[in-house]
mmCIF file of C-alpha atoms in Angstrom:
data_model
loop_
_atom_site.group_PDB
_atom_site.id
_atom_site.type_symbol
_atom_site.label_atom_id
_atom_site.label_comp_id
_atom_site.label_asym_id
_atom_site.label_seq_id
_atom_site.Cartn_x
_atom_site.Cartn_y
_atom_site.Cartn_z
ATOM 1 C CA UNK A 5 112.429 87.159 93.622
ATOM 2 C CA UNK A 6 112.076 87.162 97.205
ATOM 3 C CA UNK A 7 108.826 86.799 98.720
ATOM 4 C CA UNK A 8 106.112 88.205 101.394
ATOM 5 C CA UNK A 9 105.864 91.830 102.897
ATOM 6 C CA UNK A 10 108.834 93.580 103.270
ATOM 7 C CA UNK A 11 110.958 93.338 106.677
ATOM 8 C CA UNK A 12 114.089 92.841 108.511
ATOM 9 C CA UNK A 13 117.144 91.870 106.730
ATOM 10 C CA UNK A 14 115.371 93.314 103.326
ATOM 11 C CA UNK A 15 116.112 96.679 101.343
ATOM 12 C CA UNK A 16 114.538 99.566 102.345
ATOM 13 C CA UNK A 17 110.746 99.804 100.024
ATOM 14 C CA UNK A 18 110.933 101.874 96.817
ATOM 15 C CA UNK A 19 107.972 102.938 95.252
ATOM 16 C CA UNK A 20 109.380 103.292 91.931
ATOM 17 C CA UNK A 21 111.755 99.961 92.090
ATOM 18 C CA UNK A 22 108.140 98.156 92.925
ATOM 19 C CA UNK A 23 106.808 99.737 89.401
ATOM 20 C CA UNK A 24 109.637 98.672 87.521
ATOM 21 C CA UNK A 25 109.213 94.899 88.909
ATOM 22 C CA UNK A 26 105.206 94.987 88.709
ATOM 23 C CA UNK A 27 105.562 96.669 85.179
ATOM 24 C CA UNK A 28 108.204 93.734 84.423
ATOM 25 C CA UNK A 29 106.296 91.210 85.321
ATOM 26 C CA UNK A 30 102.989 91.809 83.409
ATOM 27 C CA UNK A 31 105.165 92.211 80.540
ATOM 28 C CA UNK A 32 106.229 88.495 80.875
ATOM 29 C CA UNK A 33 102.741 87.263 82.130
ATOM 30 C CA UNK A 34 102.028 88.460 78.297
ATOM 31 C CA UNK A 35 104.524 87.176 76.376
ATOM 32 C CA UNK A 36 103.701 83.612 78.214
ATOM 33 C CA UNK A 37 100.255 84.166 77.530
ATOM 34 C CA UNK A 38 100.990 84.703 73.495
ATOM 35 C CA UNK A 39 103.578 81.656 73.262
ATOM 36 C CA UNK A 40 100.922 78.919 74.730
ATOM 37 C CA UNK A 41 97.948 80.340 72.817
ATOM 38 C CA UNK A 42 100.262 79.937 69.591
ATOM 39 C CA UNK A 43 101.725 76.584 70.565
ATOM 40 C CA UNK A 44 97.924 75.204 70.433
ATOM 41 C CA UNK A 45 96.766 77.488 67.633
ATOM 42 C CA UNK A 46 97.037 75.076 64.861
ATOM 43 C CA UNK A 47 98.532 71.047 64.865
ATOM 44 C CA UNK A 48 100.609 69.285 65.709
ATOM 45 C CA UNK A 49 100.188 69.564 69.590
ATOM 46 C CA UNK A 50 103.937 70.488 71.079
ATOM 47 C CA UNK A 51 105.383 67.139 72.662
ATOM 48 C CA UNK A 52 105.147 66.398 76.565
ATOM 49 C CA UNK A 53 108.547 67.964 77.102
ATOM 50 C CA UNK A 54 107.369 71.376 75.101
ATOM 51 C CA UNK A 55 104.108 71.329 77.674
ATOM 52 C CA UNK A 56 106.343 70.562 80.354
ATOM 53 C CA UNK A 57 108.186 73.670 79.764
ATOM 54 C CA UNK A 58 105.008 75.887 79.254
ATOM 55 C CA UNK A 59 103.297 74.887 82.129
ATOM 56 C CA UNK A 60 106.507 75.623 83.994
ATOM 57 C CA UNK A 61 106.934 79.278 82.041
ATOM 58 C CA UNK A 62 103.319 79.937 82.555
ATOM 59 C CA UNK A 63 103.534 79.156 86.706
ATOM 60 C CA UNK A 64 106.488 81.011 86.861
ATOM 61 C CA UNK A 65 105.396 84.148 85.630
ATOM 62 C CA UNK A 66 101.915 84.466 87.563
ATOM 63 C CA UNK A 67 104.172 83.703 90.187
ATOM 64 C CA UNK A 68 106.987 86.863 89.957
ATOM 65 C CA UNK A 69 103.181 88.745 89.688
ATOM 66 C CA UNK A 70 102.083 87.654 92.640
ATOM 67 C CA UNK A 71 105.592 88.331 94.523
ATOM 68 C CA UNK A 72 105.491 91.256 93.515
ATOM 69 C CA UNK A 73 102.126 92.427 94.254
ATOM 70 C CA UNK A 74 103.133 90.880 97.958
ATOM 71 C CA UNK A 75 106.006 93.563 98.102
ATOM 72 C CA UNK A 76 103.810 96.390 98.295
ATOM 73 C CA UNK A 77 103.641 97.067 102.093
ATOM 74 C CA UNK A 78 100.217 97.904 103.533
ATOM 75 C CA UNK A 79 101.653 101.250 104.705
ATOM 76 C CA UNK A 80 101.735 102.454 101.442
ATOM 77 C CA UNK A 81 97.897 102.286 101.448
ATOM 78 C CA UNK A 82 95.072 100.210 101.559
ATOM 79 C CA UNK A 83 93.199 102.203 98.509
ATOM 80 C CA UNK A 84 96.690 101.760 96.413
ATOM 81 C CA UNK A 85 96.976 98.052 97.318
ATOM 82 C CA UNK A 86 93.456 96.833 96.943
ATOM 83 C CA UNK A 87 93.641 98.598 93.076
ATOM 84 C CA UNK A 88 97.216 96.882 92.665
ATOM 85 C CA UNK A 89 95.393 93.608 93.655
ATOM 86 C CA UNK A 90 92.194 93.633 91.734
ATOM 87 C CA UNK A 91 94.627 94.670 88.731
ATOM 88 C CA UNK A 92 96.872 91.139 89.438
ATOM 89 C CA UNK A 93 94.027 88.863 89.975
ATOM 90 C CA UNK A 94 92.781 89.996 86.473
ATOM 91 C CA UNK A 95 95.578 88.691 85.500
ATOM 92 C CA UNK A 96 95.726 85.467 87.290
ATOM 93 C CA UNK A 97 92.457 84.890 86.108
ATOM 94 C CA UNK A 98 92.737 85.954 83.022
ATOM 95 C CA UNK A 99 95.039 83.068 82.530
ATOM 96 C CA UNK A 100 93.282 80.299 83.927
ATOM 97 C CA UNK A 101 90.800 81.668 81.597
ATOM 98 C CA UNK A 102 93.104 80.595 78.540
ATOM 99 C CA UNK A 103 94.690 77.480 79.758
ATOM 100 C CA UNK A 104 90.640 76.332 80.347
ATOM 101 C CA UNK A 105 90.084 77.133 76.728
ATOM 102 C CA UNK A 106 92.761 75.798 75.571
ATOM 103 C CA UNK A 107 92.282 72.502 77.701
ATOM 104 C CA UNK A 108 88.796 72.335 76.365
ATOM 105 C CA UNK A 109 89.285 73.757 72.315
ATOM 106 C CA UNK A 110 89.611 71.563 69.457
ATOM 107 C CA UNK A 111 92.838 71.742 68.095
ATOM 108 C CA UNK A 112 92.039 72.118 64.061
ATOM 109 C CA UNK A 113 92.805 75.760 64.796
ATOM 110 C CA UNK A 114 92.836 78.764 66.528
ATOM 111 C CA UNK A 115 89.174 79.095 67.995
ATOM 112 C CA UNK A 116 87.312 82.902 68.861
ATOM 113 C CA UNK A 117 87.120 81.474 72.268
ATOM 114 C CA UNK A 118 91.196 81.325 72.049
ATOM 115 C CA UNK A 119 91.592 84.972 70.433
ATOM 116 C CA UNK A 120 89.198 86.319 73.026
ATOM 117 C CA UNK A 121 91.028 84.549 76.018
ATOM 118 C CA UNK A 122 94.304 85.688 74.497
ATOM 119 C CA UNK A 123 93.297 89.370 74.082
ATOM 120 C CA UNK A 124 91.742 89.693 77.453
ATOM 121 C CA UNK A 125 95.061 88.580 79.539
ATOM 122 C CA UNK A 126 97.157 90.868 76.769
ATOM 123 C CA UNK A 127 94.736 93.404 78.032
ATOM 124 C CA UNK A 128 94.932 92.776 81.823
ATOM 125 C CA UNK A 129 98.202 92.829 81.607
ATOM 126 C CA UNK A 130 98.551 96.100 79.765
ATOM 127 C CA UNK A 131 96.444 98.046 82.865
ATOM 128 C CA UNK A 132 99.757 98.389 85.032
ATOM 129 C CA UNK A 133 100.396 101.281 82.985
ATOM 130 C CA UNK A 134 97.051 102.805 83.698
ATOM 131 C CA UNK A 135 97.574 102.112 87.806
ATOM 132 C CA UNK A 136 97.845 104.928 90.493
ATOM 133 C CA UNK A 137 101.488 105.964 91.450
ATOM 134 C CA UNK A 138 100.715 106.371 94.814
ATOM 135 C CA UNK A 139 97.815 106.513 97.587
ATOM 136 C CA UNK A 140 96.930 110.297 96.314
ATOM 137 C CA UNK A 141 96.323 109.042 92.989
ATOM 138 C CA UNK A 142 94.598 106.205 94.096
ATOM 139 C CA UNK A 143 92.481 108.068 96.325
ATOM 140 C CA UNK A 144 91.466 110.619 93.538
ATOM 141 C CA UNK A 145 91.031 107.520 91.242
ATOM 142 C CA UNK A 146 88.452 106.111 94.274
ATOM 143 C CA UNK A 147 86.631 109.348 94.583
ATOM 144 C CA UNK A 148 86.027 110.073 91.114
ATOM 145 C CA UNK A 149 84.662 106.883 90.605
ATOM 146 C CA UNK A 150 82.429 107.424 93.465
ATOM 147 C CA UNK A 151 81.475 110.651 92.277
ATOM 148 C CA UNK A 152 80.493 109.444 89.064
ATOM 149 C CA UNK A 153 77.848 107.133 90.120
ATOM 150 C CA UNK A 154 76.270 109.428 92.729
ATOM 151 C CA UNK A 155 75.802 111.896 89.536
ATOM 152 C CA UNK A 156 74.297 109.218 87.549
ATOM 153 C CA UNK A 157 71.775 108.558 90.712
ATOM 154 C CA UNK A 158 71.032 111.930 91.090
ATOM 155 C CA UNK A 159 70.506 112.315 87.129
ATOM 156 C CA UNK A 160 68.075 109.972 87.052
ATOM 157 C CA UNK A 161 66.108 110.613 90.104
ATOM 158 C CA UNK A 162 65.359 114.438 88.530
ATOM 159 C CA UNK A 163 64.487 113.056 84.948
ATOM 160 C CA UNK A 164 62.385 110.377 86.989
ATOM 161 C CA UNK A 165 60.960 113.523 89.313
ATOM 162 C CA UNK A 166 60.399 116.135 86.287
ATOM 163 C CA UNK A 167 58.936 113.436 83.662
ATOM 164 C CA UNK A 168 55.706 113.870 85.388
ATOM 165 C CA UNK A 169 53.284 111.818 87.470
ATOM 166 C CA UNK A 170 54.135 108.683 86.747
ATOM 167 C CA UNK A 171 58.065 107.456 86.898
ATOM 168 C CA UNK A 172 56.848 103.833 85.412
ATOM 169 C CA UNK A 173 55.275 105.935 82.414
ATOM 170 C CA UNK A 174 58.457 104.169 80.144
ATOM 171 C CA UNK A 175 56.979 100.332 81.636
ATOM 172 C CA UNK A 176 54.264 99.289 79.588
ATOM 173 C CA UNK A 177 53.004 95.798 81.161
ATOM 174 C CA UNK A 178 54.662 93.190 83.457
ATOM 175 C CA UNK A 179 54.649 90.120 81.760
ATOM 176 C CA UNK A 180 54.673 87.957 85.538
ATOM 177 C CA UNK A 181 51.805 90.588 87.489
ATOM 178 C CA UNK A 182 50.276 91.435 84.192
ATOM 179 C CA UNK A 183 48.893 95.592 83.513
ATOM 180 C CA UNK A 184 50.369 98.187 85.967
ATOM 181 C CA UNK A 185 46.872 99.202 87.141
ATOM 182 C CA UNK A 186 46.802 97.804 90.416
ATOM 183 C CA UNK A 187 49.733 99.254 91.711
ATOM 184 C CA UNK A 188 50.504 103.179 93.116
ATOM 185 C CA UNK A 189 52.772 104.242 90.390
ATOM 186 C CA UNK A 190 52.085 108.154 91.179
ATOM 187 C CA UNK A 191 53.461 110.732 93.500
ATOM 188 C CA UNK A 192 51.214 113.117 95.644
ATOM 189 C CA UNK A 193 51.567 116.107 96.394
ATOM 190 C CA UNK A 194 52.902 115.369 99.786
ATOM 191 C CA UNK A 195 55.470 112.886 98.395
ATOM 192 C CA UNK A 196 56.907 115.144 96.199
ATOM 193 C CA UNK A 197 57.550 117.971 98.895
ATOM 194 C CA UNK A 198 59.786 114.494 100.438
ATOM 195 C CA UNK A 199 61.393 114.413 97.691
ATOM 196 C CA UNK A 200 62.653 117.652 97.172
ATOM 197 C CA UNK A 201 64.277 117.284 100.666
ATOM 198 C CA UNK A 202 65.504 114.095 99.253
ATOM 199 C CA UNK A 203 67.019 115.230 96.626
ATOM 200 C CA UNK A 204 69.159 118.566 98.381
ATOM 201 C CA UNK A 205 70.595 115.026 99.988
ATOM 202 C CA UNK A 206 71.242 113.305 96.916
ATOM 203 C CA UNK A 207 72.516 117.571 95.330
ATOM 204 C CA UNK A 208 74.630 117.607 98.738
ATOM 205 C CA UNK A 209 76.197 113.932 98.242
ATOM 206 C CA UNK A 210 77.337 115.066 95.035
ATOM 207 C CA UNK A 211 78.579 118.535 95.806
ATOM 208 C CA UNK A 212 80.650 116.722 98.647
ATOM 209 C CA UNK A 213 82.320 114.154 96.553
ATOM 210 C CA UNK A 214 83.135 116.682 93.974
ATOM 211 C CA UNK A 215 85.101 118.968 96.784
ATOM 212 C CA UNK A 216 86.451 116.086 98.593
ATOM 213 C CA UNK A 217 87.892 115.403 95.207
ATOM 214 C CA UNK A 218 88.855 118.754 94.264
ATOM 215 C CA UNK A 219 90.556 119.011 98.007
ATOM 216 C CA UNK A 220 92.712 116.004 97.795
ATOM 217 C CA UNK A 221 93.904 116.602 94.073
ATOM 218 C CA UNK A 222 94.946 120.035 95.143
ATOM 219 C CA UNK A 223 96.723 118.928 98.919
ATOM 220 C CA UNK A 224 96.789 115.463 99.111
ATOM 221 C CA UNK A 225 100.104 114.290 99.812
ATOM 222 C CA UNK A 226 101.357 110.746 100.370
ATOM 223 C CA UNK A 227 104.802 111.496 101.914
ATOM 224 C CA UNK A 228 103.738 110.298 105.433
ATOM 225 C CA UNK A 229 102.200 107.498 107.445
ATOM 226 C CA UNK A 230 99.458 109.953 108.662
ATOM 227 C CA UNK A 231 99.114 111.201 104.976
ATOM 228 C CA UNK A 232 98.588 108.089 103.635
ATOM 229 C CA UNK A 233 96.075 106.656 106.104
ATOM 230 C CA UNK A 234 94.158 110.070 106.218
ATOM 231 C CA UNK A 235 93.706 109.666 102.179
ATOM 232 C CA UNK A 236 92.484 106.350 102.777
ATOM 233 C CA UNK A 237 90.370 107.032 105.649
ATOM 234 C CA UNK A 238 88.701 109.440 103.353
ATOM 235 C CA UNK A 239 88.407 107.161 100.533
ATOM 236 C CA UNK A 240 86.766 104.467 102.716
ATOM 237 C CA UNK A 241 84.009 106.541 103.571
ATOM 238 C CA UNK A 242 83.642 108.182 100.558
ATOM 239 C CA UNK A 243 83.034 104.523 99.087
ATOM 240 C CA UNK A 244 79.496 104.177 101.527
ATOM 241 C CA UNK A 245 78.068 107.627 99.991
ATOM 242 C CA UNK A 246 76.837 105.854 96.415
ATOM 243 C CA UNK A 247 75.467 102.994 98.425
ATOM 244 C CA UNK A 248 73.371 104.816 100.421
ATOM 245 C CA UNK A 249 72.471 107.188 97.767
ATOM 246 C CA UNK A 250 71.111 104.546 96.031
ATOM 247 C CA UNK A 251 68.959 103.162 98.882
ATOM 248 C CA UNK A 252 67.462 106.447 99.563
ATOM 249 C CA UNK A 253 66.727 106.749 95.631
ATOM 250 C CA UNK A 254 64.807 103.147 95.624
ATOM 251 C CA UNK A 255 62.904 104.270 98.697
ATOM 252 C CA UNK A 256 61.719 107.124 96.864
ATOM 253 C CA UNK A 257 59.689 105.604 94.229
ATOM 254 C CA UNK A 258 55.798 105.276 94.592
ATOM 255 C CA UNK A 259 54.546 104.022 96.196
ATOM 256 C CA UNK A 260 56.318 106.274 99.066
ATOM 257 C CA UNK A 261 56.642 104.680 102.514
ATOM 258 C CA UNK A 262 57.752 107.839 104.601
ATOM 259 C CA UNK A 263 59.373 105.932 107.389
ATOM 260 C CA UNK A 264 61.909 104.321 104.870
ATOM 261 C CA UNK A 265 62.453 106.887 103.341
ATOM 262 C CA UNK A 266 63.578 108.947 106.349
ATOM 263 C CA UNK A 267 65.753 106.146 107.441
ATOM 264 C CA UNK A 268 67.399 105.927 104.210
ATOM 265 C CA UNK A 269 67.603 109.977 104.568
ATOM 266 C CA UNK A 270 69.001 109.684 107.785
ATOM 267 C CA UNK A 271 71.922 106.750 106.935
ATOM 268 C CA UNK A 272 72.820 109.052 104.048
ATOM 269 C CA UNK A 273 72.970 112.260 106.371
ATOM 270 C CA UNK A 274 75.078 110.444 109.017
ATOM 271 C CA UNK A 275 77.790 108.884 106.107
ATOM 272 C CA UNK A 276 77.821 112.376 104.591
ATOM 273 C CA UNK A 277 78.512 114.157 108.500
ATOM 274 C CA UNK A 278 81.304 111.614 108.479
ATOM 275 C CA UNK A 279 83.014 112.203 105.408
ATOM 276 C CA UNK A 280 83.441 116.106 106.168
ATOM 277 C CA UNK A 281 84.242 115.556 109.775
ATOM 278 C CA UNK A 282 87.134 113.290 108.164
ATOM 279 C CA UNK A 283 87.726 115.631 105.417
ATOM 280 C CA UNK A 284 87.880 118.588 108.020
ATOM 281 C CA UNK A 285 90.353 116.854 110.312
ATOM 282 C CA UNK A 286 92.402 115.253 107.468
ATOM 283 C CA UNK A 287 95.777 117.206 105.976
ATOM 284 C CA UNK A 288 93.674 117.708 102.469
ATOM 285 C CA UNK A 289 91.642 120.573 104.108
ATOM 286 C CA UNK A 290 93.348 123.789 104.520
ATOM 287 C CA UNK A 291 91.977 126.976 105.711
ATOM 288 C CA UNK A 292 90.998 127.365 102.156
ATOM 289 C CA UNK A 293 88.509 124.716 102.300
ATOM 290 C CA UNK A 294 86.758 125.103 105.831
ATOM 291 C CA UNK A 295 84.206 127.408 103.685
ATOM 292 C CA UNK A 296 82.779 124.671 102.150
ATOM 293 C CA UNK A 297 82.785 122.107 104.851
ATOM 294 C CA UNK A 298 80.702 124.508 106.991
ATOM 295 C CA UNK A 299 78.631 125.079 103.835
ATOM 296 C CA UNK A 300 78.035 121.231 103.375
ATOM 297 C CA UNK A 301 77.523 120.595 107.059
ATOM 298 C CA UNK A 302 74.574 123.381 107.083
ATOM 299 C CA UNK A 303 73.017 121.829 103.592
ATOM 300 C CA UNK A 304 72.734 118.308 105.356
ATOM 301 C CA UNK A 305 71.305 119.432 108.405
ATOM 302 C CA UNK A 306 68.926 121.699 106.772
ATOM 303 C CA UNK A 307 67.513 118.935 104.287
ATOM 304 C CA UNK A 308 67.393 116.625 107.000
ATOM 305 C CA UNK A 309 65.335 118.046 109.367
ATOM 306 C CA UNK A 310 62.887 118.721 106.210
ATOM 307 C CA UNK A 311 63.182 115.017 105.761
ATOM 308 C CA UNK A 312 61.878 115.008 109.720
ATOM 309 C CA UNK A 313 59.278 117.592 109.558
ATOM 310 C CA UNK A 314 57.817 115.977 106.453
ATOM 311 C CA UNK A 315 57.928 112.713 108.136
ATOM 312 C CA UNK A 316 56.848 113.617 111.489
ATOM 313 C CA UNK A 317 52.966 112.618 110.947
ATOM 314 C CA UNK A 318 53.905 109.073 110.452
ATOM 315 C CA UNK A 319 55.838 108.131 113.735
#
């Protein structure tokens, strides 16, 4: 197999010829991995020559995965790519993983440590099948992961928010600062009107990801060079929502310092703005879907100038 990115003097790039040889490839990175885990599964060790030759097997399949992997042009997508790689360096790894064991196992038999090495490149390998096609499906695969954190977040910030006064209620003692007593662990009143603000931020985060997903399963397309870097462009920034999501929910437990907590409202605000400008601009939002943009746009605003007024005593 040749190697590097694909250029002059090379075949045109198929999508579906790259499957086949990624596909093809895993499946042989497996079948290596099985014969050396049974060649030291139980004695006699196989002679110099019959290590010689699995060494050599063993290189030269995690090799045709890596050539591979380098076939897929960047132009295809960065989101597509950077799931293609993580999905081959499991693999890699997941084989130094079992030649360590092996190097380091007794050989009376087959040790857990073995079976568990074994099983987990067998495994690696086996995810090609579960890989995006393309950059739409990798996109959708990017924002639903995305969106499935923020609704964890925002899950727990309302149980946290309706269990009562104190969120620390479930922590019974420290065992390094001893009894909770001298520490805030309550909201005021005045907090929790922050909060609510907070949270239509945290509601709006999630209500974005969800149409931002809905949008691109329904129009993304992947036929273009625009297309493709358009889904990725909105992938990218969909990927700083949960982060700052996150931030503003740790700034929101007691005790409350405003001032963070309007900063962290305000970073979340701005990546939000961002990710419907994109959206709105992008080839995944038809007329159909300027509704909720403008809806979106309106929610953030409105929650964070709450945020402000809240806020505005402590500048």
């Amino acid at each position: 197999v040749a190697e590097g990115e694909p250029g002059e003097g090379r075949e045109p790039f198929e999508l579906r010829r790259f499957w086949d040889a990624l596909g093809q490839t895993f499946q042989v990175t497996s079948q290596e991995a099985t014969k050396l885990s049974l060649a030291f599964s139980r004695p006699p060790l196989p002679s110099a020559e019959d290590c010689r030759k699995l060494s050599e097997d063993v290189q030269n399949a995690i090799l045709a995965v890596a050539t591979v992997y380098y076939w897929l042009p960047k132009g295809q997508g960065t989101t597509l790519r950077k799931m293609v790689r993580d999905a081959t360096t499991e693999v890699v790894e997941g084989m130094i993983q079992l030649t360590d064991t092996i190097l380091n196992a007794p050989v009376e038999s087959l040790s857990q440590e073995q079976l568990i090495s074994t099983g987990g490149v067998w495994e690696a390998c086996e995810q090609v099948s579960n890989l995006p096609r393309d950059n739409q499906a990798a996109v959708v695969s990017a924002l639903a992961a995305c969106l499935g954190v923020v609704k964890d977040a925002v899950e727990e910030m309302e149980h946290a928010l309706v269990e009562g006064q104190d969120p620390y209620g479930d922590i019974m003692e420290d065992e390094e600062l001893g009894f909770r007593g001298n520490r805030d662990t309550y909201w005021s009143e005045a907090d929790r009107q922050l909060l609510g603000s907070c949270m239509g931020l945290m509601k709006a985060s999630k209500a974005c990801l969800k149409k931002v997903l809905a949008a691109v399963k329904a129009h993304g397309k992947a036929d273009s060079p625009e297309q493709i870097a358009q889904l990725d462009d909105l992938a990218d920034i969909a990927n700083e929502i949960s982060p700052s999501v996150d931030e503003l929910a740790h700034s929101m437990y007691p005790p409350v310092n405003p001032l963070a907590v309007r900063l962290n409202a305000a970073k979340l605000a701005s990546v939000l703005k961002k990710v419907l400008e994109i959206s709105k601009t992008s080839h995944v939002c038809t007329p159909s879907e300027e509704g909720w943009v403008q809806f979106l746009t309106g929610a953030v605003d409105h929650n964070m100038n709450k945020v402000k007024n809240f806020t505005q005593d402590q500048l």
